[in-house]
Short mmCIF file of C-alpha atoms and ligand atoms in Angstrom, two decimals:
data_model
loop_
_atom_site.label_atom_id
_atom_site.label_comp_id
_atom_site.label_asym_id
_atom_site.label_seq_id
_atom_site.Cartn_x
_atom_site.Cartn_y
_atom_site.Cartn_z
CA MET L 1 17.53 20.97 -4.99
CA HIS L 2 19.11 18.09 -7.72
CA ARG L 3 15.74 16.30 -9.38
CA ILE L 4 17.28 13.35 -11.44
CA LEU L 5 15.50 11.74 -14.66
CA ASN L 6 14.20 8.79 -12.23
CA PHE L 7 13.15 5.51 -14.86
CA ASN L 8 13.06 3.29 -12.41
CA ALA L 9 10.22 0.18 -12.28
CA GLY L 10 9.13 0.98 -9.07
CA PRO L 11 8.78 2.52 -6.67
CA SER L 12 9.12 5.78 -8.98
CA THR L 13 8.52 8.97 -9.69
CA LEU L 14 6.00 11.48 -9.08
CA PRO L 15 4.72 13.92 -9.90
CA LEU L 16 6.86 17.35 -8.23
CA PRO L 17 4.22 19.24 -7.59
CA VAL L 18 2.95 16.88 -5.34
CA LEU L 19 5.45 15.86 -3.60
CA GLU L 20 6.02 20.07 -2.48
CA GLN L 21 2.76 20.08 -1.62
CA ALA L 22 2.99 16.76 1.08
CA ARG L 23 6.83 18.64 2.25
CA ASP L 24 4.46 21.63 2.58
CA GLU L 25 1.65 20.44 4.98
CA PHE L 26 3.82 17.53 6.68
CA VAL L 27 4.30 18.87 9.72
CA GLU L 28 1.11 20.70 10.27
CA PHE L 29 -1.84 19.67 8.01
CA ARG L 30 -4.31 22.02 7.22
CA GLY L 31 -4.76 24.22 10.48
CA THR L 32 -5.19 21.12 13.12
CA GLY L 33 -1.98 21.79 14.48
CA MET L 34 -0.59 18.20 13.49
CA SER L 35 0.80 16.20 10.79
CA ILE L 36 -1.80 13.90 8.75
CA VAL L 37 0.30 10.95 10.09
CA GLU L 38 -0.71 12.26 13.95
CA MET L 39 -4.02 12.15 13.02
CA SER L 40 -6.96 9.53 13.91
CA HIS L 41 -8.09 7.81 10.80
CA ARG L 42 -11.66 8.83 11.67
CA ALA L 43 -10.88 12.40 12.49
CA LYS L 44 -12.88 14.43 9.68
CA PRO L 45 -9.46 15.72 8.16
CA TYR L 46 -7.98 12.34 7.36
CA GLU L 47 -11.73 10.96 6.33
CA GLU L 48 -11.30 14.58 3.36
CA VAL L 49 -8.69 12.40 1.65
CA HIS L 50 -9.69 8.98 2.08
CA PHE L 51 -13.58 9.45 0.71
CA GLY L 52 -12.06 11.73 -1.60
CA ALA L 53 -9.38 9.44 -2.71
CA VAL L 54 -12.42 7.03 -3.85
CA SER L 55 -14.52 9.49 -5.13
CA LEU L 56 -11.53 10.88 -7.25
CA ILE L 57 -11.15 7.36 -8.70
CA ARG L 58 -14.76 6.73 -9.23
CA GLU L 59 -14.26 10.06 -11.63
CA LEU L 60 -11.08 9.38 -13.14
CA LEU L 61 -12.23 6.05 -13.37
CA ASP L 62 -16.14 6.50 -14.46
CA LEU L 63 -16.59 3.67 -12.46
CA PRO L 64 -19.96 1.93 -12.16
CA ASP L 65 -22.08 2.47 -8.82
CA HIS L 66 -22.30 -1.76 -8.59
CA TYR L 67 -18.32 -1.51 -8.17
CA LYS L 68 -16.95 -0.88 -4.89
CA VAL L 69 -13.27 0.99 -4.17
CA LEU L 70 -11.44 -0.70 -1.71
CA PHE L 71 -8.11 1.00 0.04
CA LEU L 72 -5.95 -2.10 1.10
CA GLY L 73 -2.31 -2.93 2.43
CA GLY L 74 0.03 -5.90 2.08
CA GLY L 75 1.14 -4.58 -1.97
CA ALA L 76 -0.32 -6.67 -4.84
CA THR L 77 1.58 -9.57 -3.67
CA LEU L 78 -1.41 -10.18 -1.06
CA GLN L 79 -3.97 -9.90 -3.68
CA PHE L 80 -2.31 -13.09 -4.73
CA ALA L 81 -3.76 -14.99 -2.05
CA MET L 82 -6.64 -12.67 -1.53
CA VAL L 83 -8.43 -12.79 -4.98
CA PRO L 84 -7.94 -17.40 -4.55
CA MET L 85 -8.94 -17.11 -0.76
CA ASN L 86 -12.03 -15.26 -1.82
CA LEU L 87 -13.05 -16.18 -4.88
CA LEU L 88 -11.82 -19.68 -5.59
CA PRO L 89 -14.10 -22.17 -3.53
CA ALA L 90 -13.59 -25.95 -3.25
CA GLY L 91 -14.96 -27.68 -7.09
CA ARG L 92 -14.35 -24.74 -8.67
CA SER L 93 -11.21 -23.79 -11.22
CA CYS L 94 -9.61 -20.55 -12.02
CA ASP L 95 -7.89 -19.85 -15.25
CA PHE L 96 -4.64 -18.34 -15.84
CA THR L 97 -2.56 -16.40 -18.52
CA LEU L 98 1.17 -16.89 -17.47
CA THR L 99 2.76 -13.55 -19.45
CA GLY L 100 5.38 -13.11 -17.09
CA SER L 101 7.05 -12.61 -13.40
CA TRP L 102 4.25 -11.20 -12.06
CA ALA L 103 1.39 -13.69 -12.98
CA LYS L 104 3.32 -16.68 -12.39
CA LYS L 105 3.49 -15.49 -8.51
CA ALA L 106 -0.36 -14.85 -8.43
CA CYS L 107 -1.07 -18.25 -9.97
CA ASP L 108 1.76 -20.27 -7.30
CA ASP L 109 -0.64 -18.52 -4.57
CA ALA L 110 -3.66 -19.27 -6.36
CA ARG L 111 -2.39 -22.99 -6.53
CA LYS L 112 -2.07 -23.35 -2.93
CA ILE L 113 -5.59 -22.42 -2.26
CA GLY L 114 -7.79 -24.13 -5.39
CA SER L 115 -6.80 -25.10 -8.96
CA VAL L 116 -5.74 -23.70 -11.15
CA SER L 117 -6.24 -24.18 -15.25
CA VAL L 118 -3.07 -22.42 -17.13
CA VAL L 119 -4.70 -20.75 -20.33
CA TYR L 120 -1.89 -19.49 -21.74
CA ASP L 121 2.33 -19.88 -20.72
CA GLY L 122 4.76 -17.49 -22.18
CA LYS L 123 7.38 -19.53 -21.32
CA PRO L 124 8.15 -21.37 -24.98
CA VAL L 125 8.90 -17.11 -26.32
CA ASN L 126 10.67 -16.36 -23.01
CA TYR L 127 7.20 -14.40 -21.84
CA LEU L 128 8.87 -11.67 -24.37
CA SER L 129 5.37 -12.20 -26.39
CA LEU L 130 1.13 -12.28 -25.55
CA PRO L 131 -1.61 -14.45 -27.09
CA ALA L 132 -4.96 -12.73 -29.37
CA PRO L 133 -6.69 -12.34 -27.14
CA ALA L 134 -9.15 -14.35 -29.36
CA ASP L 135 -6.80 -17.29 -29.31
CA LEU L 136 -7.45 -18.03 -25.16
CA MET L 137 -9.12 -20.92 -25.11
CA LEU L 138 -11.14 -19.80 -22.29
CA ASP L 139 -13.29 -22.30 -19.19
CA PRO L 140 -16.74 -21.50 -20.02
CA ALA L 141 -16.86 -22.41 -16.14
CA ALA L 142 -14.05 -20.53 -14.58
CA ALA L 143 -14.13 -18.98 -11.48
CA TYR L 144 -12.33 -16.01 -12.82
CA LEU L 145 -10.15 -15.04 -15.07
CA HIS L 146 -6.83 -13.73 -14.05
CA LEU L 147 -4.56 -11.83 -16.24
CA THR L 148 -2.21 -9.32 -15.38
CA ALA L 149 -2.39 -6.21 -17.18
CA ASN L 150 1.43 -5.21 -17.94
CA GLU L 151 4.57 -7.25 -16.78
CA THR L 152 6.35 -4.63 -15.56
CA ILE L 153 9.51 -7.04 -15.50
CA GLY L 154 9.23 -8.38 -19.45
CA GLY L 155 7.91 -5.38 -21.02
CA VAL L 156 4.39 -6.84 -22.24
CA GLN L 157 1.57 -5.29 -22.02
CA TRP L 158 -2.25 -6.35 -22.87
CA GLN L 159 -3.94 -3.57 -25.72
CA SER L 160 -7.05 -5.00 -25.55
CA PHE L 161 -8.58 -7.24 -23.03
CA PRO L 162 -10.12 -10.95 -23.99
CA ASP L 163 -13.41 -10.97 -24.01
CA ALA L 164 -14.29 -14.11 -21.29
CA GLY L 165 -18.57 -13.48 -21.79
CA GLU L 166 -20.56 -14.96 -18.28
CA VAL L 167 -16.44 -15.47 -16.37
CA PRO L 168 -15.44 -12.49 -13.93
CA ILE L 169 -12.11 -11.12 -15.18
CA VAL L 170 -9.44 -10.18 -12.18
CA CYS L 171 -6.55 -7.80 -12.79
CA ASP L 172 -3.28 -7.28 -12.11
CA MET L 173 -2.86 -2.83 -12.81
CA SER L 174 0.29 -2.76 -10.46
CA SER L 175 1.94 -0.62 -13.36
CA ASP L 176 -0.20 0.19 -15.76
CA PHE L 177 -3.64 1.56 -13.48
CA LEU L 178 -4.85 4.81 -14.50
CA SER L 179 -2.41 5.08 -17.30
CA ARG L 180 -5.19 4.44 -19.95
CA ARG L 181 -8.79 4.50 -20.63
CA LEU L 182 -10.42 1.29 -19.14
CA PRO L 183 -13.39 -0.90 -20.28
CA VAL L 184 -14.41 -1.19 -16.74
CA ASP L 185 -17.30 -3.51 -17.36
CA ARG L 186 -15.10 -6.25 -18.57
CA PHE L 187 -13.59 -6.85 -14.81
CA GLY L 188 -15.22 -8.52 -12.23
CA LEU L 189 -11.87 -6.88 -9.54
CA ILE L 190 -9.36 -4.97 -10.50
CA TYR L 191 -5.98 -4.53 -8.30
CA ALA L 192 -2.72 -2.19 -8.49
CA GLY L 193 -0.48 -1.86 -5.78
CA ALA L 194 0.51 2.22 -6.00
CA GLN L 195 3.97 2.54 -5.88
CA LYS L 196 3.88 2.76 -10.08
CA ASN L 197 1.33 5.28 -11.27
CA VAL L 198 -0.32 6.49 -7.69
CA GLY L 199 1.55 6.87 -5.03
CA PRO L 200 4.11 5.80 -2.26
CA ALA L 201 4.71 2.08 -1.70
CA GLY L 202 1.50 1.22 1.45
CA ALA L 203 -1.92 1.57 -0.11
CA THR L 204 -2.70 -1.18 -2.66
CA VAL L 205 -6.06 -0.31 -4.58
CA VAL L 206 -9.12 -3.08 -5.64
CA LEU L 207 -11.92 -2.45 -7.63
CA ILE L 208 -14.07 -5.15 -6.62
CA ARG L 209 -17.93 -5.32 -8.68
CA ASP L 210 -20.55 -6.14 -5.70
CA ASP L 211 -21.89 -9.49 -7.29
CA MET L 212 -17.85 -10.95 -6.34
CA LEU L 213 -18.47 -9.96 -2.87
CA GLU L 214 -21.65 -12.09 -2.42
CA ARG L 215 -19.10 -14.57 -3.71
CA CYS L 216 -16.45 -14.16 -1.02
CA ALA L 217 -16.20 -17.76 1.68
CA ASP L 218 -17.99 -17.25 4.74
CA THR L 219 -14.45 -18.73 6.51
CA LEU L 220 -11.63 -15.86 6.35
CA PRO L 221 -10.57 -13.80 9.09
CA ALA L 222 -11.83 -10.40 9.13
CA TYR L 223 -8.77 -9.58 7.13
CA LEU L 224 -8.30 -10.95 4.24
CA ASP L 225 -12.52 -11.15 3.60
CA TYR L 226 -13.10 -8.55 0.97
CA ARG L 227 -16.68 -7.51 2.01
CA THR L 228 -14.88 -6.44 5.81
CA HIS L 229 -13.35 -3.21 3.90
CA ALA L 230 -16.74 -3.24 1.52
CA GLU L 231 -18.48 -2.58 4.50
CA GLY L 232 -16.13 -0.65 6.54
CA ASP L 233 -15.10 1.42 4.04
CA SER L 234 -11.48 0.41 4.36
CA LEU L 235 -11.77 1.66 7.61
CA TYR L 236 -12.09 -1.70 9.32
CA ASN L 237 -8.46 -1.00 10.55
CA THR L 238 -6.11 1.47 10.18
CA PRO L 239 -5.33 2.04 6.76
CA PRO L 240 -1.99 3.11 5.36
CA VAL L 241 -3.29 7.21 5.95
CA PHE L 242 0.45 8.71 4.35
CA ALA L 243 0.60 6.61 1.15
CA LEU L 244 -3.29 7.10 0.66
CA TYR L 245 -3.03 11.17 1.25
CA MET L 246 -0.35 11.45 -1.38
CA VAL L 247 -2.66 9.02 -3.63
CA LYS L 248 -5.04 11.38 -3.12
CA LEU L 249 -2.85 14.20 -4.18
CA VAL L 250 -1.85 12.26 -7.30
CA LEU L 251 -5.72 11.37 -8.63
CA GLU L 252 -6.11 14.95 -8.09
CA HIS L 253 -2.54 16.22 -9.63
CA LEU L 254 -3.82 13.78 -12.93
CA LYS L 255 -7.73 14.92 -12.68
CA ALA L 256 -6.37 18.55 -13.12
CA ALA L 257 -3.67 17.21 -15.76
CA GLY L 258 -7.05 15.70 -17.76
CA GLY L 259 -7.17 12.72 -16.47
CA LEU L 260 -6.93 9.14 -18.67
CA ALA L 261 -7.54 10.78 -21.50
CA ALA L 262 -4.99 13.30 -21.80
CA ALA L 263 -2.49 9.80 -19.27
CA GLU L 264 -3.24 7.60 -22.41
CA LYS L 265 -1.60 9.95 -24.90
CA TRP L 266 1.65 10.93 -23.28
CA ALA L 267 1.72 7.10 -22.81
CA ASP L 268 1.69 6.71 -26.05
CA GLN L 269 3.84 9.71 -27.28
CA ARG L 270 6.51 8.87 -23.87
CA SER L 271 7.23 4.87 -25.36
CA GLY L 272 6.94 5.92 -29.00
CA LEU L 273 9.89 8.22 -28.21
CA VAL L 274 11.24 6.08 -27.05
CA TYR L 275 11.31 2.39 -29.15
CA ASP L 276 11.79 5.09 -32.22
CA ALA L 277 15.22 5.56 -30.79
CA ILE L 278 15.14 1.30 -30.54
CA GLU L 279 13.80 1.27 -34.37
CA GLY L 280 15.88 4.33 -35.83
CA SER L 281 19.18 2.84 -34.62
CA GLY L 282 20.04 0.70 -37.07
CA GLY L 283 19.67 -2.16 -34.99
CA PHE L 284 22.18 -0.59 -32.11
CA TYR L 285 19.28 -1.20 -29.93
CA SER L 286 16.50 -3.79 -30.11
CA CYS L 287 13.44 -4.53 -28.71
CA PRO L 288 12.96 -8.36 -28.20
CA VAL L 289 8.95 -7.97 -27.30
CA PRO L 290 6.97 -7.94 -30.93
CA PRO L 291 4.98 -4.80 -31.57
CA HIS L 292 1.33 -6.07 -30.74
CA CYS L 293 2.05 -6.36 -27.17
CA ARG L 294 4.97 -3.52 -25.89
CA SER L 295 4.18 -2.12 -22.75
CA LYS L 296 3.67 1.30 -22.89
CA MET L 297 4.92 1.51 -19.58
CA ASN L 298 7.90 -0.32 -19.55
CA VAL L 299 9.83 -0.25 -22.29
CA VAL L 300 12.86 -3.29 -22.44
CA PHE L 301 15.56 -3.18 -24.70
CA ARG L 302 18.93 -4.59 -25.44
CA LEU L 303 22.09 -3.22 -27.15
CA PRO L 304 24.66 -5.58 -28.78
CA SER L 305 26.77 -6.86 -25.79
CA GLU L 306 26.33 -6.66 -21.75
CA ALA L 307 29.59 -4.68 -21.86
CA LEU L 308 27.85 -2.13 -23.40
CA GLU L 309 24.60 -2.32 -21.45
CA LYS L 310 26.43 -1.87 -18.54
CA THR L 311 28.49 1.52 -19.73
CA PHE L 312 24.80 2.76 -21.06
CA VAL L 313 23.24 2.60 -18.00
CA ALA L 314 26.81 4.21 -16.25
CA GLU L 315 26.72 6.87 -18.68
CA ALA L 316 22.63 7.74 -18.99
CA ALA L 317 23.07 7.89 -14.98
CA ALA L 318 26.32 10.62 -15.32
CA ALA L 319 23.66 12.42 -17.69
CA GLY L 320 21.05 12.65 -15.19
CA MET L 321 19.20 9.48 -15.77
CA GLU L 322 18.78 6.39 -13.91
CA GLY L 323 17.02 3.46 -13.29
CA LEU L 324 17.73 2.48 -17.25
CA LYS L 325 18.90 -1.25 -15.83
CA GLY L 326 16.81 -4.21 -16.94
CA HIS L 327 15.18 -5.96 -13.83
CA ARG L 328 18.32 -8.86 -12.40
CA SER L 329 16.18 -11.86 -13.48
CA VAL L 330 16.38 -10.83 -17.00
CA GLY L 331 18.88 -8.53 -17.92
CA GLY L 332 18.87 -5.62 -20.71
CA CYS L 333 17.99 -2.10 -20.07
CA ARG L 334 14.25 -1.22 -18.77
CA ALA L 335 13.03 2.33 -18.91
CA SER L 336 10.04 2.78 -16.78
CA LEU L 337 7.05 5.52 -18.29
CA TYR L 338 4.78 5.87 -16.11
CA ASN L 339 2.41 8.96 -15.82
CA ALA L 340 4.95 10.85 -13.54
CA MET L 341 7.36 10.76 -16.11
CA PRO L 342 7.67 14.16 -18.11
CA ILE L 343 7.08 14.18 -21.82
CA ALA L 344 11.06 15.89 -21.85
CA GLY L 345 12.11 12.80 -19.90
CA ALA L 346 11.66 10.79 -22.78
CA GLU L 347 12.58 12.83 -25.20
CA ALA L 348 16.19 13.78 -23.08
CA LEU L 349 16.31 9.45 -23.54
CA ALA L 350 15.84 9.15 -26.75
CA ARG L 351 18.13 11.91 -27.60
CA PHE L 352 20.90 10.18 -25.36
CA MET L 353 20.23 6.87 -26.80
CA ALA L 354 20.98 8.32 -30.04
CA GLU L 355 24.10 9.78 -28.84
CA PHE L 356 25.82 6.73 -27.63
CA ALA L 357 24.52 4.47 -30.58
CA ALA L 358 26.66 7.00 -33.08
CA GLN L 359 29.43 6.85 -30.54
CA ASN L 360 29.09 2.95 -29.65
CA GLY L 361 27.77 1.21 -33.00
C1 PLP O 1 5.75 -4.14 -8.93
C2 PLP O 1 4.37 -5.30 -9.23
C3 PLP O 1 3.34 -6.30 -7.92
C4 PLP O 1 4.05 -6.57 -6.42
O1 PLP O 1 4.09 -4.92 -5.62
P1 PLP O 1 3.63 -5.03 -4.28
O2 PLP O 1 3.30 -4.00 -4.33
O3 PLP O 1 4.82 -4.73 -3.80
O4 PLP O 1 3.19 -6.54 -3.60
C5 PLP O 1 2.59 -7.02 -9.01
N1 PLP O 1 1.84 -7.09 -9.79
C6 PLP O 1 3.21 -5.98 -10.65
C7 PLP O 1 2.48 -6.55 -11.71
C8 PLP O 1 4.17 -5.36 -10.41
O5 PLP O 1 4.10 -4.39 -11.26
#
């Protein structure tokens, strides 16, 4: 078996012990005579997986009792619509920070539902920087403030979050969920597609505070109403059982490895290695993002020419490091360094970068 170092932005690398355990128990799940994907989602063995995943999320985040953990389908993208459908009533407005591609998509959907006020637009800086949280002019009457914690494509990440006072913060954490400790009580709602840090595509995690549930619109079809899932323990309809089983394994792995404090330390180390390789290259590599908002999950960088970037990506792949091409919308290079990327993987990339610069600079 041959496994490469996988720097893809998502779906992305998962812990090898998790993949191996899933393989080993796939055909017959723990003495049940069937696979986890063949049994009822109301059967006890699946319930243990489902509620086990809920309690691991609660434990890892030290989640207060007045938050619910929901598992939904539809990816983070469905949340772009569900959030305003539930929480943006007629006559109210929400505040949006346009920090990159994902925030723009979320904002476009919100505008179809209700009134949006843009409190930050990164367009003049090509979405390559973030404002100081304290500089945002927030509307104290807003229904919520929407943030994107980490812009996976642009490589910018909020290092600290604004204080929105009484206004609940709704945050898309798809690409940095469970990569650092979090002041959860600042947020009214957090959502994350699983396929970056917590599992395979198909499951979406939503954390919602009880007072937000009380604000949900009464007019929505069942699946689109957060209360349906809160009341039904995310078993109102068939949940994405295999994805959630994998999520539970990833959460167990993270807990055993030291939880969020450990994840945060490794994210600092991995991204530090790659940013140092950029800064130490005498200008061969450059990072377009200023230090105060550089992402610890997605490190974006440029080489002196597009031709060299192409060669870099190809030679890295030949050396066993894949997924380093930047997103097609922005070009350049990008190394995604999620929770499951070993420190040794970031070290190998930093070494390769130094060698490539020495040969081509
Ligand atoms: C990947 C990603 C999304 C889209 O997630 P889907 O699960 O594909 O809908 C949304 N927001 C951010 C920040 C992402 O990284």
